[in-house]
Coordinates of C-alpha atoms in Angstrom, one line a residue:
X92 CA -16.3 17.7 8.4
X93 CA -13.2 19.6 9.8
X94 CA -9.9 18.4 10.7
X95 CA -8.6 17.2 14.0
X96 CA -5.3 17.0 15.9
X97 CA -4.7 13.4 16.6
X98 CA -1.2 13.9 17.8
X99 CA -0.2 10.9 20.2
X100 CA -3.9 8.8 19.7
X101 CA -1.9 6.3 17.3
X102 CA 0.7 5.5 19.7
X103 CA 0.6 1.7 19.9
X104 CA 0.0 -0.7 16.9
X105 CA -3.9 -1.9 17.5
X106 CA -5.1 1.8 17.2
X107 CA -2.8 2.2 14.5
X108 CA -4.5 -1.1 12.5
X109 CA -7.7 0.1 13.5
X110 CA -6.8 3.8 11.4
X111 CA -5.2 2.0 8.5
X112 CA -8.4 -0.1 8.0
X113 CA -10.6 2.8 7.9
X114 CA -8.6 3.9 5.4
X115 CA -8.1 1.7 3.4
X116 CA -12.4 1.7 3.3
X117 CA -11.9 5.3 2.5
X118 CA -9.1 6.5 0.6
X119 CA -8.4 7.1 -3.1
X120 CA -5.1 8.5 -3.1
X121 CA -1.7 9.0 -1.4
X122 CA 0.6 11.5 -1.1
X123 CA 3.9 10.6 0.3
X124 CA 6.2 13.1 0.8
X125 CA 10.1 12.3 0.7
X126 CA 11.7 14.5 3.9
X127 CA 14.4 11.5 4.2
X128 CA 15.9 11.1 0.3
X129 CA 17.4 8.1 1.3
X130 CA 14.0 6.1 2.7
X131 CA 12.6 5.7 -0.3
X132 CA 11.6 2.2 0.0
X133 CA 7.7 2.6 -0.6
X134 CA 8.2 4.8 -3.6
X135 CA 10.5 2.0 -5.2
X136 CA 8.0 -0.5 -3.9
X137 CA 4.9 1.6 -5.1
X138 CA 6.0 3.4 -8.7
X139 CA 3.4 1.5 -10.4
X140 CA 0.4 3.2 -8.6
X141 CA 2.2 6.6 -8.8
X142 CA 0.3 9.2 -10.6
X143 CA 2.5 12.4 -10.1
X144 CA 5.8 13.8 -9.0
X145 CA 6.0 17.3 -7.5
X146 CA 8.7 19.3 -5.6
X147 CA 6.6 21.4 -3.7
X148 CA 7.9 23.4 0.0
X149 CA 4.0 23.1 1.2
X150 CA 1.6 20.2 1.6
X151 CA -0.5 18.7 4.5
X152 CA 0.6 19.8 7.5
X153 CA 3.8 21.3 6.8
X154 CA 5.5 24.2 5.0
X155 CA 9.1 23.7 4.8
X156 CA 12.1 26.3 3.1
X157 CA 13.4 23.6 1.3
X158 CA 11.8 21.9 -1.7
X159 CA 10.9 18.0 -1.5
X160 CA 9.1 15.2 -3.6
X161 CA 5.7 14.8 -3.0
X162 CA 4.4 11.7 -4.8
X163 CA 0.6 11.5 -5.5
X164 CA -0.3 7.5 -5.5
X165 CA -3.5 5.6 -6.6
X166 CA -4.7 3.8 -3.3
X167 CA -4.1 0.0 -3.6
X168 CA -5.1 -3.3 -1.4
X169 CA -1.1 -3.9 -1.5
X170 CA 0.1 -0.6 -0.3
X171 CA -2.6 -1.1 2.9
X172 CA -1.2 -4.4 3.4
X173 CA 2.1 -3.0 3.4
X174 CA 1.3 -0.1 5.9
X175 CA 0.4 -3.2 8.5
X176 CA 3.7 -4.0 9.3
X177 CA 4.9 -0.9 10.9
X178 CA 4.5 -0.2 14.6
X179 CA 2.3 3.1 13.6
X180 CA 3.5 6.3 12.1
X181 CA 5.1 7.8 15.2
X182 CA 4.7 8.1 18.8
X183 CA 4.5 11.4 20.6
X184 CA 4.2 11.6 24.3
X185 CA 4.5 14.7 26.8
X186 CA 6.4 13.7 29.9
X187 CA 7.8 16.9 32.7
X188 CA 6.1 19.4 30.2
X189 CA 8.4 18.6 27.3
X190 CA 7.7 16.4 23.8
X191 CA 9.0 13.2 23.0
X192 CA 8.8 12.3 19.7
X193 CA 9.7 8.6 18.7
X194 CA 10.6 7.5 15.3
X195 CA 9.2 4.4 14.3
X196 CA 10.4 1.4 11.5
X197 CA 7.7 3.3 9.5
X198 CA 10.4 5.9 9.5
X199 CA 10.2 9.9 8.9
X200 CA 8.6 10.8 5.6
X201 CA 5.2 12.5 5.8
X202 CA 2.0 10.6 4.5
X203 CA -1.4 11.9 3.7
X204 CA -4.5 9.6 2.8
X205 CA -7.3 11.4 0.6
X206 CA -10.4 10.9 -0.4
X207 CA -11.8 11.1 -4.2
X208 CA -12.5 14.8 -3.7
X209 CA -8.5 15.0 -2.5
X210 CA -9.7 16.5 1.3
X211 CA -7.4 14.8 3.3
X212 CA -9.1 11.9 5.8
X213 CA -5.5 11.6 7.7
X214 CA -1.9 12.9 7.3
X215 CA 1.3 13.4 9.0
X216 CA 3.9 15.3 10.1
X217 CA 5.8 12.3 11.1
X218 CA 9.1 13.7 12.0
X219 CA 7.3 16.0 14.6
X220 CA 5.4 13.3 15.3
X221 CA 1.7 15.0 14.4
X222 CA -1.1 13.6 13.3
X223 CA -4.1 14.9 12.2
X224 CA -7.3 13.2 10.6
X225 CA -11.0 14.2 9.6
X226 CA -13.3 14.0 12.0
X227 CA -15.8 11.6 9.7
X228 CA -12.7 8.9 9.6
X229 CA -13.9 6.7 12.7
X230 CA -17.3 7.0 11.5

């Protein structure tokens, strides 16, 4: 198994349904990273299924110079449920050689979905608008 960019593949909200159901199959934790300190709607939403706090500058797909949160979370039937709503995590199109990176209602913090073994089966760099998942997730 080895990871894969999927950068732009989640664009529109079908193929972004048809991820979160595979991981909802697949996924024992979740790690949500705060880069926005003010969205912290999930966490609030969440805290129950929380498991850990840690102010870390690296995790999946990122390594920052500041310090942020990154909240480890039991997966849940409720936090997939509430994952639906959102158009996906971001859009990212290229258009006259430049990126275009489009926030979404789902907003900018970064999210990664792990299995029981804690290898990562998708995460985000949602501000950037990257995504990259395991090449087994689709399977």
């Amino acid at each position: 198994m080895k990871l894969v960019d999927y950068t732009g593949k989640l664009n529109n909200h079908n193929d972004y349904l048809k991820a979160i159901e595979k991981l909802e199959n697949k996924c024992k934790y979740i790690e949500y990273v705060l880069v926005n300190d003010d969205e912290t709607e999930f966490i609030e939403k969440f805290k129950n299924f929380i498991i850990s706090i840690d102010k870390k500058n690296k995790w999946w797909g990122t390594k920052s110079s500041n310090k942020n949160k990154v909240y480890k979370i039991n997966s849940s039937k409720e936090i997939f449920n509430y994952l639906k709503q959102f158009e996906t995590f971001c859009k990212y199109t290229i258009s006259n050689n430049s990126d275009i990176i489009e926030n979404t209602n789902f907003g900018i913090n970064d999210i990664a979905f792990l299995d029981n073994s804690d290898i990562p089966l998708l995460f985000t760099t949602t501000h950037e608008g990257y995504i990259t998942i395991r090449d087994d997730l689709f399977r």
